[in-house]
Amino acid sequence: ADTPPEFDREVVRRRIRSAGRSYFSYGRVVYQAPSYPFFGRWHLDSRNSFLLKETALAGLLELSRLSKVPVQKMARTSPGSAISMMQLDRALTDGILIPWKKGEPERWKTAWDLLVADKGGLVYQPITGLYEGVAEIDFASMYPAMMVHHNISPETVDCACCPDNAAPEIGYSTCRRREGLVTRTLRPILLRRQALKRLRDAAFGPARERYDHRQTALKWILVTCFGYLGYKNARFGRIEAHETVTAYAREKLLTARAIAEARGFRVLHAIVDSMWIQKAGATEAESRDLCRAIREAVGIAINLEGIYKWLSFLPSRVDPAVSVANRYLGAFRSGELKLRGIDLRRSDTPPLVAEAQQRMVEILAQADDLAGFAARIPEVLEVFVEYAWRLREGQVRLTDLTIKRTVSKEAGEYKTNSQIGLASRQMADRGVAVHPGERVRYVITDADARSAEDRVRAIPFLAPDTLYDTGKYLELLCRAVETLLWHHGYDCGRLLRILAERGVIPE
């Protein structure tokens, strides 16, 4: 009974990295926890594996087979590593020499050339407001599809043999005579994903779920393949190829917009590979016909994502006069919701506030148009008052008030008494190391306390008699309601007055 379990089935000499590491990725700090592989068995940790969490076992096995990376290792690597291994495999298969390290520097550019080339994808500022009958159309796997369609690969960009086949605006040519390595790698992945989506749509139950996980796994590597073109350490990366992709993307989105406007549609918003368009009296068939016209013009598939019963483009919280590209919510005619940048999508929103906002969104989703949206506001306000009373009367669990935030530095490096700094110092003072990139969880106990130590309490050190800051959590709840009802004039001040009228807070 005292014999420890044998996790391995093979006699091995373990050389396991027992320490995690923190690194910067796209402007944020990420923490990679140490891995503990078994020998002769699989150890798959969903809390430490992005791919397993997003695509389940079926998706993980799909990528492991395609990249020829062992399952345990695949579970602990990124989608970018998978596409990189597929490129290496294709290079070996085709007899191409693989550089040990990337050795080709970015070519010299003047300041003007850099300004023209280094623009990225095209992003419009949405027209803030509440709309009905808006159609959303999306390019299907736009960047990888363009890389295949235009043969964009490090060795095919700016070739000497095809100077007339130039990318728009920046002038880099792409080769017509030989297919690039990246193109040869991506083409079968795109075709395979299309086949898996067809199988998913024809299947039911567990089979449908498995096909969906497998196509989702391929979606993630297609998403990352573009970024790897411009990654400084990618063996088969080159910044000019990266810039060529974005140049074509800008042109195709502008072309799509011009075609839509020529057909009488109003473009409310556009971002990289998607457009939100509106036309009085437009039918679904008319929107699909527009997609066909755009597809014929640009050579890339574009699909109708759906038509919204109502759609809300929200302003910035910092400056309400400014719109935000990725902050909107809407309900499709199919009943599906699309939520971006609102409270319940944020990881630092307390579960209670996210739950309340979810209930309110589901009420609004029942509306078939803007009149129905307005008619359901009283029901939304009843939910708001219900949750406010629960906070006021202490009828909530402390764990439902947890705020999770990512630590960007060591505990001792925080110079101000921010909430996250206080929580991480509490952890460090009690011997719990929180590395940059890891998350710290805490409850706001008294946001305005004179003693900084009393303002928040890290979750491991909560006591049964710990009190929370009711006013602060009511403020967070008000902000969640404000997000949904902003266009009907319900700001936090008006919502607090409603709570005072209902007796939740003193007038």
Coordinates of C-alpha atoms in Angstrom, one line a residue:
A1 CA 0.0 0.0 0.0
D2 CA 3.0 2.3 0.6
T3 CA 4.6 1.6 -2.8
P4 CA 4.5 4.8 -4.9
P5 CA 2.7 4.5 -8.3
E6 CA 4.8 3.7 -11.3
F7 CA 4.0 6.4 -13.8
D8 CA 6.5 5.2 -16.3
R9 CA 6.5 1.8 -18.1
E10 CA 10.0 2.2 -19.4
V11 CA 13.3 2.3 -17.5
V12 CA 14.7 5.7 -18.3
R13 CA 17.1 8.3 -16.9
R14 CA 15.0 11.3 -16.3
R15 CA 16.2 14.7 -17.4
I16 CA 13.2 16.9 -16.8
R17 CA 13.2 20.7 -16.8
S18 CA 11.6 21.4 -13.4
A19 CA 11.5 25.2 -13.8
G20 CA 9.0 27.1 -15.9
R21 CA 10.0 30.2 -18.0
S22 CA 8.4 33.6 -18.7
Y23 CA 8.7 35.2 -22.1
F24 CA 7.2 38.1 -24.1
S25 CA 4.8 37.3 -27.0
Y26 CA 2.9 39.9 -29.0
G27 CA 3.2 42.5 -26.2
R28 CA 2.3 40.4 -23.2
V29 CA 4.1 38.2 -20.8
V30 CA 3.5 34.4 -21.1
Y31 CA 4.5 31.8 -18.5
Q32 CA 5.3 28.3 -19.7
A33 CA 5.0 25.8 -16.9
P34 CA 7.4 22.9 -16.7
S35 CA 6.4 19.6 -18.4
Y36 CA 6.5 16.2 -16.8
P37 CA 6.3 13.6 -19.6
F38 CA 5.8 9.9 -18.8
F39 CA 7.7 7.2 -20.5
G40 CA 5.6 4.4 -21.9
R41 CA 2.4 6.3 -21.0
W42 CA 0.8 9.6 -21.9
H43 CA 0.5 12.5 -19.5
L44 CA -1.8 15.1 -21.0
D45 CA -2.6 18.1 -18.8
S46 CA -5.5 20.2 -20.1
R47 CA -4.6 23.0 -17.6
N48 CA -1.1 23.2 -19.2
S49 CA -2.0 22.6 -22.8
F50 CA -3.6 25.1 -25.1
L51 CA -4.2 22.6 -27.9
L52 CA -5.8 20.0 -25.6
K53 CA -8.1 22.6 -24.1
E54 CA -9.2 24.1 -27.4
T55 CA -9.3 21.0 -29.6
A56 CA -9.7 18.0 -27.2
L57 CA -7.9 14.7 -27.8
A58 CA -9.2 14.4 -31.4
G59 CA -7.6 17.7 -32.4
L60 CA -4.4 17.0 -30.6
L61 CA -4.0 13.6 -32.4
E62 CA -4.8 15.3 -35.7
L63 CA -1.9 17.8 -35.3
S64 CA 0.4 15.1 -33.9
R65 CA -0.1 13.0 -37.0
L66 CA 0.4 15.8 -39.4
S67 CA 3.4 17.4 -37.7
K68 CA 5.0 14.0 -36.8
V69 CA 5.5 15.3 -33.2
P70 CA 4.9 12.8 -30.3
V71 CA 1.5 13.4 -28.6
Q72 CA 2.9 14.4 -25.2
K73 CA 5.3 16.9 -26.8
M74 CA 2.5 18.2 -29.1
A75 CA 0.3 18.8 -26.1
R76 CA 2.9 21.1 -24.6
T77 CA 3.8 23.1 -27.7
S78 CA 2.1 25.9 -29.6
P79 CA 0.2 25.7 -33.0
G80 CA 3.1 27.7 -34.4
S81 CA 5.5 24.9 -33.5
A82 CA 3.2 22.4 -35.3
I83 CA 3.3 24.4 -38.6
S84 CA 7.0 24.9 -38.3
M85 CA 7.5 21.1 -38.0
M86 CA 5.3 20.6 -41.0
Q87 CA 7.4 22.9 -43.0
L88 CA 10.6 21.1 -41.9
D89 CA 9.0 17.8 -42.9
R90 CA 8.0 19.1 -46.3
A91 CA 11.6 20.5 -46.8
L92 CA 13.1 17.1 -45.9
T93 CA 10.6 15.3 -48.2
D94 CA 11.4 17.6 -51.1
G95 CA 15.2 17.5 -50.5
I96 CA 15.5 21.1 -49.4
L97 CA 18.4 22.1 -47.2
I98 CA 17.2 23.3 -43.8
P99 CA 19.1 26.2 -42.2
W100 CA 20.4 25.6 -38.7
K101 CA 19.4 29.1 -37.8
K102 CA 17.7 31.9 -39.7
G103 CA 20.5 33.8 -41.4
E104 CA 18.8 36.1 -43.9
P105 CA 18.4 39.7 -42.5
E106 CA 15.6 42.1 -43.5
R107 CA 16.6 43.9 -46.6
W108 CA 17.4 47.7 -46.4
K109 CA 14.4 50.0 -46.7
T110 CA 14.1 53.8 -46.8
A111 CA 11.8 55.4 -44.2
W112 CA 9.2 55.8 -46.9
D113 CA 9.4 52.2 -48.1
L114 CA 9.0 51.1 -44.5
L115 CA 6.0 53.3 -44.0
V116 CA 4.3 51.9 -47.1
A117 CA 5.2 48.2 -46.5
D118 CA 4.8 47.9 -42.7
K119 CA 1.1 48.6 -42.4
G120 CA -0.5 45.2 -41.4
G121 CA -4.1 44.4 -42.0
L122 CA -6.7 47.0 -42.8
V123 CA -8.9 47.9 -39.8
Y124 CA -11.8 50.4 -40.0
Q125 CA -13.3 52.3 -37.1
P126 CA -16.9 51.0 -36.7
I127 CA -19.8 53.5 -36.8
T128 CA -20.9 53.3 -33.1
G129 CA -24.6 52.5 -32.7
L130 CA -27.3 49.8 -32.5
Y131 CA -28.4 48.3 -35.8
E132 CA -30.7 45.7 -37.2
G133 CA -30.5 43.6 -40.4
V134 CA -26.7 43.8 -40.6
A135 CA -24.9 41.1 -42.6
E136 CA -21.5 39.8 -41.7
I137 CA -19.3 38.4 -44.4
D138 CA -15.9 36.8 -43.8
F139 CA -13.1 35.7 -46.0
A140 CA -12.5 32.0 -45.4
S141 CA -8.9 31.4 -43.9
M142 CA -7.9 34.6 -45.7
Y143 CA -4.2 34.8 -45.0
P144 CA -3.3 31.1 -45.7
A145 CA -5.6 31.1 -48.7
M146 CA -3.8 34.1 -50.1
M147 CA -0.4 32.6 -49.4
V148 CA -1.5 29.6 -51.5
H149 CA -3.4 31.6 -54.2
H150 CA -0.5 34.0 -54.8
N151 CA 2.3 31.5 -54.0
I152 CA 3.8 33.6 -51.2
S153 CA 6.8 31.9 -49.6
P154 CA 10.2 33.3 -48.5
E155 CA 12.0 32.0 -51.7
T156 CA 9.2 33.1 -54.1
V157 CA 8.9 36.7 -53.0
D158 CA 10.9 39.3 -55.1
C159 CA 12.2 36.7 -57.4
A160 CA 14.2 37.8 -60.5
C161 CA 12.2 35.8 -63.0
C162 CA 8.7 37.3 -62.6
P163 CA 9.1 41.0 -62.0
D164 CA 5.7 41.7 -63.6
N165 CA 3.7 39.8 -61.0
A166 CA 3.9 42.5 -58.3
A167 CA 2.0 42.8 -55.1
P168 CA -0.2 45.9 -54.8
E169 CA 1.3 49.1 -53.3
I170 CA 4.6 47.6 -52.1
G171 CA 5.8 46.2 -55.5
Y172 CA 7.3 42.9 -54.3
S173 CA 6.9 40.3 -57.0
T174 CA 5.9 36.6 -56.5
C175 CA 7.2 33.7 -58.6
R176 CA 4.9 32.1 -61.1
R177 CA 7.3 29.4 -62.2
R178 CA 7.9 27.4 -59.0
E179 CA 5.7 26.7 -56.1
G180 CA 7.1 27.8 -52.7
L181 CA 7.7 25.6 -49.7
V182 CA 5.1 27.4 -47.6
T183 CA 2.5 27.1 -50.3
R184 CA 3.2 23.3 -50.7
T185 CA 2.8 23.0 -46.9
L186 CA -0.4 24.9 -46.6
R187 CA -2.3 23.7 -49.6
P188 CA -3.1 20.2 -48.3
I189 CA -4.0 21.6 -44.8
L190 CA -6.5 24.0 -46.4
L191 CA -8.0 21.1 -48.4
R192 CA -8.1 18.8 -45.4
R193 CA -9.9 21.4 -43.3
Q194 CA -12.5 21.9 -45.9
A195 CA -13.1 18.2 -46.1
L196 CA -13.3 17.9 -42.3
K197 CA -15.9 20.7 -42.2
R198 CA -18.0 18.9 -44.8
L199 CA -17.8 15.7 -42.8
R200 CA -18.7 17.6 -39.6
D201 CA -21.8 19.2 -41.3
A202 CA -23.0 15.8 -42.4
A203 CA -22.4 14.0 -39.0
F204 CA -24.3 13.9 -35.8
G205 CA -23.5 13.4 -32.1
P206 CA -20.0 12.4 -31.0
A207 CA -18.8 12.1 -34.6
R208 CA -19.8 15.7 -35.4
E209 CA -17.9 16.8 -32.3
R210 CA -14.7 14.9 -33.2
Y211 CA -14.7 16.3 -36.8
D212 CA -15.2 19.8 -35.4
H213 CA -12.3 19.4 -33.0
R214 CA -10.1 18.2 -35.8
Q215 CA -10.9 21.1 -38.1
T216 CA -10.5 23.5 -35.2
A217 CA -7.0 22.2 -34.7
L218 CA -6.2 22.9 -38.3
K219 CA -7.7 26.3 -38.0
W220 CA -5.2 27.2 -35.2
I221 CA -2.2 26.2 -37.3
L222 CA -3.6 28.1 -40.3
V223 CA -4.0 31.2 -38.0
T224 CA -0.4 31.0 -36.9
C225 CA 1.2 30.3 -40.3
F226 CA 1.0 33.9 -41.3
G227 CA 2.7 35.1 -38.1
Y228 CA 5.5 32.7 -38.6
L229 CA 6.3 34.3 -42.0
G230 CA 7.4 37.4 -40.1
Y231 CA 8.8 35.7 -37.0
K232 CA 12.4 36.7 -36.5
N233 CA 13.6 33.2 -35.6
A234 CA 11.5 31.2 -38.1
R235 CA 13.8 29.1 -40.4
F236 CA 11.4 29.6 -43.3
G237 CA 10.4 33.2 -42.4
R238 CA 11.0 36.4 -44.2
I239 CA 9.5 39.8 -43.4
E240 CA 9.1 40.7 -47.1
A241 CA 6.8 37.7 -47.5
H242 CA 4.9 38.8 -44.4
E243 CA 4.4 42.3 -45.9
T244 CA 3.3 40.8 -49.2
V245 CA 0.5 38.9 -47.5
T246 CA -0.8 42.1 -45.8
A247 CA -0.5 44.1 -49.0
Y248 CA -2.8 41.6 -50.8
A249 CA -5.1 41.5 -47.8
R250 CA -5.6 45.3 -47.8
E251 CA -6.3 45.3 -51.5
K252 CA -8.9 42.5 -51.3
L253 CA -10.7 44.1 -48.4
L254 CA -10.8 47.5 -50.3
T255 CA -12.1 45.7 -53.4
A256 CA -14.8 43.9 -51.4
R257 CA -15.9 47.2 -49.9
A258 CA -16.1 48.9 -53.3
I259 CA -18.2 46.1 -54.7
A260 CA -20.5 46.2 -51.6
E261 CA -21.0 49.9 -51.9
A262 CA -21.6 49.7 -55.6
R263 CA -24.5 47.4 -54.9
G264 CA -26.1 49.8 -52.4
F265 CA -24.7 48.4 -49.1
R266 CA -23.5 50.6 -46.4
V267 CA -20.2 49.3 -44.8
L268 CA -20.5 49.8 -41.0
H269 CA -17.3 48.1 -40.1
A270 CA -14.4 46.1 -41.6
I271 CA -11.5 44.4 -39.9
V272 CA -8.7 42.5 -41.8
D273 CA -10.9 39.7 -43.3
S274 CA -14.5 40.6 -42.2
M275 CA -17.1 43.2 -43.2
W276 CA -20.4 44.3 -41.6
I277 CA -22.8 45.7 -44.2
Q278 CA -26.3 46.9 -44.1
K279 CA -28.9 47.7 -46.8
A280 CA -32.5 48.5 -46.3
G281 CA -34.7 45.5 -47.4
A282 CA -31.7 43.4 -48.4
T283 CA -32.4 39.6 -48.4
E284 CA -30.1 36.7 -47.5
A285 CA -30.0 35.8 -51.1
E286 CA -28.8 39.3 -52.0
S287 CA -26.0 39.0 -49.4
R288 CA -24.9 35.6 -50.8
D289 CA -25.0 37.0 -54.3
L290 CA -22.6 39.8 -53.1
C291 CA -20.3 37.2 -51.7
R292 CA -20.2 35.4 -55.1
A293 CA -19.3 38.7 -56.8
I294 CA -16.5 39.4 -54.4
R295 CA -15.2 35.9 -54.7
E296 CA -15.0 36.2 -58.5
A297 CA -13.2 39.6 -58.2
V298 CA -10.6 38.7 -55.6
G299 CA -10.1 35.0 -56.1
I300 CA -10.6 34.1 -52.4
A301 CA -13.6 32.5 -50.9
I302 CA -15.8 34.8 -48.9
N303 CA -18.9 33.5 -46.9
L304 CA -22.0 35.0 -45.3
E305 CA -21.4 34.5 -41.6
G306 CA -25.0 35.4 -40.9
I307 CA -27.5 38.2 -40.6
Y308 CA -28.0 39.9 -37.2
K309 CA -31.4 40.6 -35.7
W310 CA -29.6 43.4 -33.8
L311 CA -25.9 44.4 -33.5
S312 CA -24.3 46.9 -31.1
F313 CA -21.0 48.6 -31.9
L314 CA -19.7 50.0 -28.6
P315 CA -17.5 53.0 -27.9
S316 CA -14.3 53.1 -25.9
R317 CA -14.7 53.2 -22.1
V318 CA -11.9 55.7 -21.9
D319 CA -13.4 58.1 -24.5
P320 CA -17.0 57.5 -25.5
A321 CA -16.6 59.6 -28.6
V322 CA -14.2 57.0 -30.0
S323 CA -15.3 53.6 -31.4
V324 CA -13.4 50.4 -30.8
A325 CA -12.7 47.9 -33.5
N326 CA -13.1 44.8 -31.4
R327 CA -15.9 45.7 -28.9
Y328 CA -19.3 44.7 -30.1
L329 CA -22.2 42.2 -29.5
G330 CA -25.0 40.9 -31.6
A331 CA -27.6 38.2 -32.1
F332 CA -27.9 36.3 -35.4
R333 CA -31.2 35.3 -36.8
S334 CA -30.1 31.7 -36.2
G335 CA -30.1 32.5 -32.5
E336 CA -26.3 32.4 -32.2
L337 CA -24.6 35.2 -30.2
K338 CA -21.4 36.9 -31.1
L339 CA -19.7 38.8 -28.3
R340 CA -16.3 40.5 -28.5
G341 CA -14.6 42.7 -25.9
I342 CA -17.4 42.8 -23.4
D343 CA -17.2 41.9 -19.7
L344 CA -18.2 38.3 -19.8
R345 CA -15.4 37.6 -22.4
R346 CA -12.7 39.1 -20.2
S347 CA -10.8 36.9 -17.9
D348 CA -10.6 39.6 -15.2
T349 CA -14.4 39.8 -14.8
P350 CA -15.7 38.3 -11.5
P351 CA -17.8 35.1 -12.3
L352 CA -20.9 36.7 -10.6
V353 CA -20.7 39.7 -12.9
A354 CA -20.1 37.5 -16.0
E355 CA -23.1 35.3 -15.0
A356 CA -25.3 38.4 -14.6
Q357 CA -24.3 39.8 -18.0
Q358 CA -24.8 36.4 -19.7
R359 CA -28.4 36.2 -18.4
M360 CA -29.0 39.7 -19.6
V361 CA -27.6 39.0 -23.1
E362 CA -29.8 35.9 -23.4
I363 CA -32.8 38.0 -22.6
L364 CA -31.9 40.6 -25.3
A365 CA -31.1 37.7 -27.8
Q366 CA -34.8 36.9 -27.8
A367 CA -35.5 40.2 -29.5
D368 CA -36.1 40.0 -33.3
D369 CA -35.4 43.7 -34.0
L370 CA -34.5 47.0 -32.3
A371 CA -38.1 47.5 -31.1
G372 CA -38.0 44.1 -29.4
F373 CA -34.6 45.0 -27.9
A374 CA -36.0 48.1 -26.3
A375 CA -39.0 46.2 -25.1
R376 CA -36.8 43.8 -23.1
I377 CA -34.9 46.4 -21.3
P378 CA -37.2 46.3 -18.2
E379 CA -36.5 42.6 -17.9
V380 CA -32.8 43.2 -18.1
L381 CA -33.0 45.8 -15.3
E382 CA -34.9 43.3 -13.1
V383 CA -31.9 40.9 -13.5
F384 CA -29.6 43.8 -12.6
V385 CA -31.5 44.7 -9.5
E386 CA -31.6 41.0 -8.5
Y387 CA -27.8 40.6 -8.6
A388 CA -27.4 44.0 -6.9
W389 CA -29.6 42.8 -4.0
R390 CA -27.5 39.6 -3.7
L391 CA -24.4 41.7 -3.4
R392 CA -26.0 44.0 -0.9
E393 CA -27.3 41.2 1.3
G394 CA -24.1 39.1 1.1
Q395 CA -25.8 36.2 -0.7
V396 CA -22.8 35.4 -2.8
R397 CA -19.7 33.2 -2.4
L398 CA -16.4 34.8 -2.3
T399 CA -15.1 32.6 -5.1
D400 CA -17.8 34.1 -7.3
L401 CA -16.2 37.5 -6.8
T402 CA -12.7 36.4 -7.8
I403 CA -10.8 38.6 -10.1
K404 CA -8.0 36.9 -12.2
R405 CA -5.2 39.0 -13.7
T406 CA -1.9 38.1 -15.3
V407 CA 1.2 39.2 -13.4
S408 CA 3.7 41.1 -15.7
K409 CA 6.6 41.2 -13.3
E410 CA 8.0 39.8 -10.1
A411 CA 6.1 40.7 -6.9
G412 CA 9.0 43.0 -5.6
E413 CA 9.1 44.9 -8.9
Y414 CA 5.6 46.5 -8.4
K415 CA 6.3 50.1 -7.3
T416 CA 2.6 51.1 -6.7
N417 CA -0.1 49.6 -4.7
S418 CA -2.2 48.4 -7.6
Q419 CA -4.6 45.5 -6.9
I420 CA -2.5 43.0 -8.8
G421 CA 0.7 44.2 -7.1
L422 CA -0.8 43.9 -3.7
A423 CA -2.2 40.4 -4.4
S424 CA 1.1 39.1 -5.8
R425 CA 3.0 40.6 -2.8
Q426 CA 0.7 38.8 -0.4
M427 CA 1.5 35.6 -2.2
A428 CA 5.2 36.2 -2.2
D429 CA 5.2 37.2 1.5
R430 CA 3.7 33.8 2.4
G431 CA 6.2 31.9 0.3
V432 CA 4.1 31.3 -2.9
A433 CA 6.1 32.3 -6.0
V434 CA 4.1 33.9 -8.8
H435 CA 6.1 34.2 -12.0
P436 CA 5.5 36.8 -14.7
G437 CA 2.9 35.4 -17.0
E438 CA 1.1 33.5 -14.3
R439 CA -2.3 34.6 -13.0
V440 CA -3.1 35.8 -9.5
R441 CA -6.6 35.6 -8.1
Y442 CA -8.0 37.9 -5.5
V443 CA -11.1 39.5 -4.0
I444 CA -11.5 43.2 -3.4
T445 CA -12.1 43.6 0.3
D446 CA -11.9 47.4 0.7
A447 CA -10.7 49.4 -2.3
D448 CA -10.3 52.6 -0.4
A449 CA -8.8 51.3 2.9
R450 CA -6.0 53.4 4.4
S451 CA -3.9 50.2 4.8
A452 CA -2.9 48.9 1.4
E453 CA -2.9 45.3 2.8
D454 CA -6.6 45.5 3.5
R455 CA -7.6 46.5 0.0
V456 CA -7.5 43.1 -1.6
R457 CA -7.1 39.5 -0.4
A458 CA -5.4 36.8 -2.5
I459 CA -7.7 33.7 -2.8
P460 CA -5.5 31.3 -0.9
F461 CA -5.7 33.5 2.2
L462 CA -9.4 34.1 2.3
A463 CA -11.1 33.4 5.7
P464 CA -14.8 32.5 6.3
D465 CA -15.3 35.9 7.8
T466 CA -13.6 37.9 5.0
L467 CA -15.8 40.8 3.8
Y468 CA -15.9 42.1 0.3
D469 CA -16.3 45.7 -1.0
T470 CA -20.0 45.8 -1.9
G471 CA -19.7 49.3 -3.6
K472 CA -16.8 48.2 -5.8
Y473 CA -18.6 45.1 -7.0
L474 CA -21.8 47.1 -7.6
E475 CA -19.7 49.4 -9.8
L476 CA -18.5 46.4 -11.8
L477 CA -22.0 45.1 -12.2
C478 CA -23.2 48.6 -13.4
R479 CA -20.4 48.6 -16.0
A480 CA -21.6 45.3 -17.3
V481 CA -25.2 46.5 -17.7
E482 CA -24.0 49.8 -19.2
T483 CA -22.2 47.9 -21.9
L484 CA -25.5 46.3 -23.0
L485 CA -27.7 49.3 -22.7
W486 CA -25.4 52.1 -23.6
H487 CA -27.2 53.1 -26.7
H488 CA -30.4 53.6 -24.7
G489 CA -28.8 56.0 -22.3
Y490 CA -28.2 53.7 -19.4
D491 CA -24.8 54.8 -18.0
C492 CA -23.5 53.9 -14.5
G493 CA -25.0 57.1 -13.0
R494 CA -28.5 56.3 -14.2
L495 CA -28.1 52.7 -13.1
L496 CA -27.1 53.7 -9.6
R497 CA -30.1 56.0 -9.4
I498 CA -32.3 52.9 -10.2
L499 CA -30.7 51.0 -7.4
A500 CA -31.3 53.9 -5.0
E501 CA -35.0 54.0 -6.1
R502 CA -35.3 50.3 -5.4
G503 CA -33.7 50.7 -2.0
V504 CA -30.6 48.7 -2.8
I505 CA -28.3 51.6 -1.9
P506 CA -29.0 54.8 0.0
E507 CA -30.1 57.8 -2.1

